[in-house]
Every structure is written in C-alpha cells, then in structure tokens.
CSV table of C-alpha atoms and ligand atoms in Angstrom, one decimal:
chain,number,residue,atom,x,y,z
A,1,UNK,CA,58.2,116.1,51.0
A,2,UNK,CA,61.9,116.8,51.4
A,3,UNK,CA,64.3,115.7,48.7
A,4,UNK,CA,67.6,114.2,49.8
A,5,UNK,CA,70.3,113.6,47.2
A,6,UNK,CA,71.9,110.2,47.7
A,7,UNK,CA,75.3,111.8,47.0
A,8,UNK,CA,75.0,113.4,50.5
A,9,UNK,CA,74.4,109.9,51.9
A,10,UNK,CA,77.6,108.6,50.2
A,11,UNK,CA,79.6,111.5,51.5
A,12,UNK,CA,78.3,111.1,55.1
A,13,UNK,CA,78.9,107.3,55.0
A,14,UNK,CA,82.5,107.8,53.7
A,15,UNK,CA,83.3,110.2,56.5
A,16,UNK,CA,81.6,108.1,59.2
A,17,UNK,CA,83.5,104.9,58.2
A,18,UNK,CA,86.8,106.8,58.6
A,19,UNK,CA,85.8,108.7,61.8
A,20,UNK,CA,84.5,105.6,63.6
A,21,UNK,CA,87.7,103.7,62.9
A,22,UNK,CA,90.1,106.5,63.9
A,23,UNK,CA,88.5,107.7,67.0
A,24,UNK,CA,86.1,106.2,69.6
A,25,UNK,CA,83.0,108.2,70.5
A,26,UNK,CA,83.1,110.3,73.7
A,27,UNK,CA,81.0,107.8,75.7
A,28,UNK,CA,83.4,105.0,75.0
A,29,UNK,CA,86.4,107.1,75.8
A,30,UNK,CA,84.9,108.2,79.1
A,31,UNK,CA,83.9,104.6,79.9
A,32,UNK,CA,87.5,103.3,79.3
A,33,UNK,CA,88.9,106.2,81.4
A,34,UNK,CA,86.5,105.5,84.3
A,35,UNK,CA,87.1,101.8,84.1
A,36,UNK,CA,90.9,102.3,84.5
A,37,UNK,CA,90.2,103.9,87.9
A,38,UNK,CA,88.1,101.0,89.0
A,39,UNK,CA,90.4,98.2,87.9
A,40,UNK,CA,92.1,96.5,90.8
A,41,UNK,CA,94.6,94.2,89.1
A,42,UNK,CA,98.0,95.7,88.3
A,43,UNK,CA,98.2,94.0,85.0
A,44,UNK,CA,94.7,95.1,84.2
A,45,UNK,CA,95.6,98.7,85.0
A,46,UNK,CA,98.6,98.4,82.7
A,47,UNK,CA,96.5,97.1,79.9
A,48,UNK,CA,94.1,100.1,80.3
A,49,UNK,CA,97.1,102.4,80.0
A,50,UNK,CA,98.1,100.7,76.8
A,51,UNK,CA,94.5,100.9,75.4
A,52,UNK,CA,94.5,104.7,76.2
A,53,UNK,CA,97.9,105.1,74.5
A,54,UNK,CA,96.6,103.2,71.5
A,55,UNK,CA,93.5,105.4,71.2
A,56,UNK,CA,95.7,108.6,71.4
A,57,UNK,CA,98.1,107.4,68.7
A,58,UNK,CA,95.1,106.4,66.4
A,59,UNK,CA,93.4,109.8,66.9
A,60,UNK,CA,96.6,111.9,66.4
A,61,UNK,CA,98.1,109.9,63.6
A,62,UNK,CA,94.8,109.3,61.8
A,63,UNK,CA,95.2,105.5,61.7
A,64,UNK,CA,92.7,102.7,62.7
A,65,UNK,CA,92.3,101.9,66.4
A,66,UNK,CA,92.4,98.2,65.6
A,67,UNK,CA,93.7,96.2,62.6
A,68,UNK,CA,90.2,94.7,62.3
A,69,UNK,CA,88.3,97.7,60.9
A,70,UNK,CA,85.1,95.6,60.9
A,71,UNK,CA,82.2,94.9,58.6
A,72,UNK,CA,80.3,98.2,58.1
A,73,UNK,CA,76.9,98.0,59.8
A,74,UNK,CA,74.4,100.8,59.5
A,75,UNK,CA,71.1,101.7,61.2
A,76,UNK,CA,69.3,104.2,59.0
A,77,UNK,CA,66.2,105.8,60.2
A,78,UNK,CA,64.4,107.5,57.3
A,79,UNK,CA,61.7,110.1,57.8
A,80,UNK,CA,58.6,109.2,55.9
A,81,UNK,CA,58.5,112.7,54.4
A,82,UNK,CA,61.9,112.1,52.7
A,83,UNK,CA,62.2,111.4,48.9
A,84,UNK,CA,65.6,110.2,47.8
A,85,UNK,CA,66.9,111.5,44.5
A,86,UNK,CA,70.0,110.8,42.4
A,87,UNK,CA,70.1,107.0,42.6
A,88,UNK,CA,69.6,103.9,44.7
A,89,UNK,CA,70.0,104.5,48.4
A,90,UNK,CA,71.7,101.1,49.2
A,91,UNK,CA,74.1,101.6,46.3
A,92,UNK,CA,74.9,105.1,47.7
A,93,UNK,CA,75.6,103.6,51.2
A,94,UNK,CA,77.9,101.0,49.6
A,95,UNK,CA,79.7,103.6,47.5
A,96,UNK,CA,80.4,105.5,50.8
A,97,UNK,CA,81.8,102.3,52.4
A,98,UNK,CA,83.9,101.8,49.3
A,99,UNK,CA,85.3,105.3,49.4
A,100,UNK,CA,85.8,105.4,53.2
A,101,UNK,CA,87.6,102.0,53.4
A,102,UNK,CA,89.8,102.8,50.4
A,103,UNK,CA,90.6,106.5,51.1
A,104,UNK,CA,90.9,105.9,54.8
A,105,UNK,CA,93.3,103.0,54.4
A,106,UNK,CA,91.1,100.7,56.4
A,107,UNK,CA,91.4,96.9,56.2
A,108,UNK,CA,89.1,95.3,53.7
A,109,UNK,CA,87.6,92.4,55.6
A,110,UNK,CA,84.6,91.3,53.6
A,111,UNK,CA,84.3,88.2,51.4
A,112,UNK,CA,81.5,88.3,48.8
A,113,UNK,CA,80.3,84.7,49.4
A,114,UNK,CA,80.4,83.0,52.9
A,115,UNK,CA,81.8,79.8,51.4
A,116,UNK,CA,83.8,80.7,48.3
A,117,UNK,CA,85.4,83.5,50.4
A,118,UNK,CA,86.9,85.8,47.8
A,119,UNK,CA,87.6,89.2,49.3
A,120,UNK,CA,85.5,92.0,47.6
A,121,UNK,CA,88.5,94.3,47.9
A,122,UNK,CA,86.6,97.4,49.1
A,123,UNK,CA,84.8,96.2,52.3
A,124,UNK,CA,81.4,96.1,50.5
A,125,UNK,CA,78.6,95.2,50.9
A,126,UNK,CA,77.6,96.8,54.1
A,127,UNK,CA,74.9,95.4,56.4
A,128,UNK,CA,72.1,98.0,56.5
A,129,UNK,CA,69.1,98.0,58.8
A,130,UNK,CA,66.4,100.5,57.6
A,131,UNK,CA,63.6,101.9,59.6
A,132,UNK,CA,60.8,104.3,58.6
A,133,UNK,CA,60.1,107.0,61.2
A,134,UNK,CA,58.0,110.2,61.3
A,135,UNK,CA,59.6,113.4,60.0
A,136,UNK,CA,61.8,114.6,57.1
A,137,UNK,CA,65.3,113.7,58.3
A,138,UNK,CA,67.6,110.8,57.7
A,139,UNK,CA,69.6,109.5,60.8
A,140,UNK,CA,72.5,107.3,60.0
A,141,UNK,CA,74.4,105.3,62.6
A,142,UNK,CA,77.6,103.7,61.4
A,143,UNK,CA,78.9,100.9,63.6
A,144,UNK,CA,81.8,98.9,62.1
A,145,UNK,CA,81.9,95.5,63.8
A,146,UNK,CA,85.0,93.5,64.5
A,147,UNK,CA,84.5,89.7,64.2
A,148,UNK,CA,86.7,88.6,67.2
A,149,UNK,CA,83.8,89.6,69.4
A,150,UNK,CA,81.0,89.0,66.8
A,151,UNK,CA,82.0,85.4,66.7
A,152,UNK,CA,81.3,85.1,70.4
A,153,UNK,CA,77.7,86.3,70.1
A,154,UNK,CA,74.8,84.0,70.9
A,155,UNK,CA,71.0,83.5,70.4
A,156,UNK,CA,69.0,81.6,73.0
A,157,UNK,CA,65.4,80.6,72.4
A,158,UNK,CA,64.4,80.4,76.0
A,159,UNK,CA,61.1,79.2,77.4
A,160,UNK,CA,58.7,81.8,78.9
A,161,UNK,CA,59.1,80.0,82.3
A,162,UNK,CA,62.9,80.8,82.2
A,163,UNK,CA,61.9,84.4,82.9
A,164,UNK,CA,64.2,87.2,84.0
A,165,UNK,CA,66.6,84.8,85.8
A,166,UNK,CA,67.0,82.8,82.6
A,167,UNK,CA,67.7,85.9,80.6
A,168,UNK,CA,70.4,87.1,83.1
A,169,UNK,CA,72.0,83.6,83.2
A,170,UNK,CA,72.1,83.5,79.4
A,171,UNK,CA,73.9,86.8,79.2
A,172,UNK,CA,76.5,85.9,81.8
A,173,UNK,CA,77.0,82.5,80.2
A,174,UNK,CA,77.6,84.1,76.8
A,175,UNK,CA,80.2,86.4,78.3
A,176,UNK,CA,81.9,83.6,80.3
A,177,UNK,CA,82.1,81.5,77.1
A,178,UNK,CA,83.6,84.4,75.2
A,179,UNK,CA,86.3,84.9,77.7
A,180,UNK,CA,89.4,86.6,76.2
A,181,UNK,CA,88.3,85.9,72.6
A,182,UNK,CA,86.1,89.0,72.5
A,183,UNK,CA,88.9,91.4,73.3
A,184,UNK,CA,87.6,92.6,76.7
A,185,UNK,CA,86.6,95.0,78.2
A,186,UNK,CA,83.5,94.4,76.3
A,187,UNK,CA,80.2,96.1,75.7
A,188,UNK,CA,77.3,93.6,75.8
A,189,UNK,CA,74.3,94.3,73.6
A,190,UNK,CA,71.2,92.3,74.3
A,191,UNK,CA,67.9,91.9,72.6
A,192,UNK,CA,65.0,90.3,74.5
A,193,UNK,CA,61.7,89.4,72.8
A,194,UNK,CA,60.5,89.7,69.3
A,195,UNK,CA,61.4,86.8,67.0
A,196,UNK,CA,64.6,84.9,66.2
A,197,UNK,CA,65.9,87.7,63.9
A,198,UNK,CA,64.3,90.6,65.7
A,199,UNK,CA,66.2,89.9,69.0
A,200,UNK,CA,69.5,89.7,67.1
A,201,UNK,CA,68.9,93.1,65.4
A,202,UNK,CA,67.9,94.6,68.8
A,203,UNK,CA,71.1,93.2,70.3
A,204,UNK,CA,73.2,94.8,67.6
A,205,UNK,CA,71.5,98.2,67.9
A,206,UNK,CA,71.9,98.1,71.7
A,207,UNK,CA,75.6,98.3,71.1
A,208,UNK,CA,75.1,101.8,69.6
A,209,UNK,CA,73.4,103.1,72.7
A,210,UNK,CA,75.9,105.4,74.5
A,211,UNK,CA,77.7,103.6,77.3
A,212,UNK,CA,76.3,104.9,80.6
A,213,UNK,CA,72.8,105.4,79.2
A,214,UNK,CA,70.4,102.9,80.7
A,215,UNK,CA,67.0,101.6,79.4
A,216,UNK,CA,64.0,103.8,80.2
A,217,UNK,CA,62.2,100.7,81.5
A,218,UNK,CA,62.9,100.5,85.3
A,219,UNK,CA,63.2,96.7,85.5
A,220,UNK,CA,65.4,96.5,82.4
A,221,UNK,CA,67.7,99.2,83.8
A,222,UNK,CA,68.0,97.1,87.0
A,223,UNK,CA,68.8,94.0,84.9
A,224,UNK,CA,71.5,95.9,83.1
A,225,UNK,CA,73.1,96.9,86.4
A,226,UNK,CA,72.8,93.5,88.0
A,227,UNK,CA,74.2,91.6,85.0
A,228,UNK,CA,77.1,94.0,84.6
A,229,UNK,CA,78.0,93.5,88.2
A,230,UNK,CA,77.8,89.7,87.8
A,231,UNK,CA,80.0,89.9,84.6
A,232,UNK,CA,82.6,92.0,86.4
A,233,UNK,CA,82.9,89.3,89.1
A,234,UNK,CA,83.9,86.6,86.5
A,235,UNK,CA,87.6,87.7,86.7
A,236,UNK,CA,88.2,87.7,82.9
A,237,UNK,CA,89.5,91.3,83.0
A,238,UNK,CA,91.0,93.6,80.4
A,239,UNK,CA,92.5,91.6,77.5
A,240,UNK,CA,91.3,88.5,79.3
A,241,UNK,CA,94.4,88.5,81.5
A,242,UNK,CA,92.5,88.7,84.8
A,243,UNK,CA,90.9,91.7,86.6
A,244,UNK,CA,87.8,93.4,87.7
A,245,UNK,CA,86.6,95.1,84.5
A,246,UNK,CA,85.4,92.5,82.0
A,247,UNK,CA,82.6,94.7,80.6
A,248,UNK,CA,82.0,98.4,80.4
A,249,UNK,CA,78.2,98.1,79.9
A,250,UNK,CA,75.3,95.8,79.4
A,251,UNK,CA,72.7,97.5,77.1
A,252,UNK,CA,69.4,95.6,76.8
A,253,UNK,CA,66.6,96.4,74.3
A,254,UNK,CA,63.2,94.7,74.6
A,255,UNK,CA,60.2,94.1,72.3
A,256,UNK,CA,56.9,92.3,72.4
A,257,UNK,CA,57.0,88.6,71.8
A,258,UNK,CA,54.9,85.4,71.2
A,259,UNK,CA,53.1,83.7,74.2
A,260,UNK,CA,55.2,80.6,73.5
A,261,UNK,CA,58.7,82.0,73.5
A,262,UNK,CA,61.4,84.1,75.0
A,263,UNK,CA,64.1,84.9,72.4
A,264,UNK,CA,67.4,86.4,73.8
A,265,UNK,CA,70.3,87.5,71.6
A,266,UNK,CA,73.6,88.6,73.0
A,267,UNK,CA,75.8,90.6,70.7
A,268,UNK,CA,79.2,91.1,72.2
A,269,UNK,CA,81.5,94.0,71.2
A,270,UNK,CA,85.1,94.5,72.2
A,271,UNK,CA,86.6,97.6,73.7
A,272,UNK,CA,86.7,99.0,70.1
A,273,UNK,CA,82.9,99.6,70.2
A,274,UNK,CA,82.6,102.0,67.2
A,275,UNK,CA,79.5,104.0,66.6
A,276,UNK,CA,79.0,107.3,64.9
A,277,UNK,CA,75.6,109.0,64.2
A,278,UNK,CA,74.8,111.8,61.7
A,279,UNK,CA,71.5,113.4,60.8
A,280,UNK,CA,70.9,114.7,57.3
B,1,SF4,S1,87.4,92.0,68.4
B,1,SF4,FE1,87.7,94.3,68.4
B,1,SF4,S2,89.6,94.6,69.4
B,1,SF4,FE2,89.5,92.5,68.9
B,1,SF4,S3,90.5,92.4,66.9
B,1,SF4,FE3,88.3,92.6,66.4
B,1,SF4,S4,88.0,94.8,66.3
B,1,SF4,FE4,90.0,94.5,67.2
C-alpha cells in the first residue's frame, strides 16, 4: 500500500488548472498548425493565424487562452494500492481548483445551484470522475470545459437497428446543429454504448484523447475518419465563417450495451480543447 498525501493532489490540481488555461497541449497545437495548412478559404486561413497569435500571446504573457476558463472537469484514475492520507480527496481537488482559479486569475464561471445561480466565487465545485485501476499511482487529467461548446452537446438514445449509419448521422447532425456556436474548429468527443450516463461520460473522456490518436478498434477508427471527413464538408469552417476545417478530430469511445438500446453521446469541444495529465 502506497500512501499519497492529499496536499500533493491539491498542488497538482492547482498547477494543472493554470497550465491548461494558459497553454494548449502539444497535440492540439500541432492539430491547429496542420489544419491551417489544409484550410482552403482565405478568411479561414486568416482566422487560423489569429488563433495561433492568440495562443502565442497567452503562453508568453501567462494569461488565459479564452475568457471562458471553463468548469473544471477531472478524470482521476486511482491505483487500488493507494491509500490517501491528510484529508478528503474530493475536498483536496476542490481546494486545488480554488487556488488555481484564484491565483491564476482565471474567470470564476460556476454557480452553486443551477436555478438560484449565485456564483461560488472560486470556480468550485469541480466535476470529478473517479476510476479504480490496478497499481499504486494516481493519474489526474484536468480538462476545463467551456460552455459555448458544452451547450451544443447531445445524447441520442438510438435503436439497435439504427446501427453504424445511425451513429454517424447523429454525430454529423449534432455538429451541423452546433454550427458556429461551438467556436469551431471543434474536437468531437463521442461515447457509443453503455447506458444514458455512461455514454455521456465516455464522450467527455474522448475529448482528452490526444488529437491524432485513433481508437484501437479498427471499425471505430474507420468511423472516426469517415465522420471527420463528412463534418469537414459541411462548410461551417473556422469560427463558423465558412471553410474546410470545421473539426480537428472525432474521437469515439465505445462500451458494451443492452440488447434493446444504442445510446450515443456527442460532447463537442471548441478549438480551446484543454487537457493536461499528471501522474503522482
Ligand atoms: S466555447 Fe471555447 S472558445 Fe468558445 S468561448 Fe467557450 S471556451 Fe472560449
């Protein structure tokens, strides 16, 4: 059994909230750079240049890439041989969010109740997904999520007979409906299978897969490529002002499901697809 002090979790979470908001991960930077070369519209090319300049300024001046610094979402994989000491794990994560968003001068975007809507003032609470895995490490992925694109996400409870074509059509429809509201070029996270809530969680986690890495399952990889190609023929383009590159990637995660259903969740992320991972 390995002991992990929750103070180390707080420190890591603090740093990750700031890092994720000041600088995109290398996969996203490369994807944006590659996409600029593929864009055919003059206006689209210009927008890519502005996005690159914005990234450079944020990185150099240590300021957020976007004014919407997101709701702090975490995927925490806990080795089953880890014993946390020094306090409550979820409290430690929230303390890290509090410190990161306050000390990093990140916008506080969270209201404590969905209808009363009073801002909590420190961007807490976070949304945390825990998973127990073999080993004695703790892997934390921090993925602050902006709501321009979150609001464009969808869940479809398809029928089994809808099959692969139904899933592909649902993804393309969700992106088409999102249009410019999701701040394209987007990354499209998809969860297929499981239950109503499982497919949504898979879609969210799919956004944290590095852009350019495909599913290990051959037919799923083919779907990712085909759907991306269909999306990039919609003409929405960078910033929704027309062009070839509407999405940078389609990442699909799958899971077993019930004989009577085919749940599909589409979680859309904007070009500020923030994700940072640390292992403690
Ligand atoms: S959707 Fe993304 S780019 Fe648009 S405002 Fe929100 S965080 Fe910023």
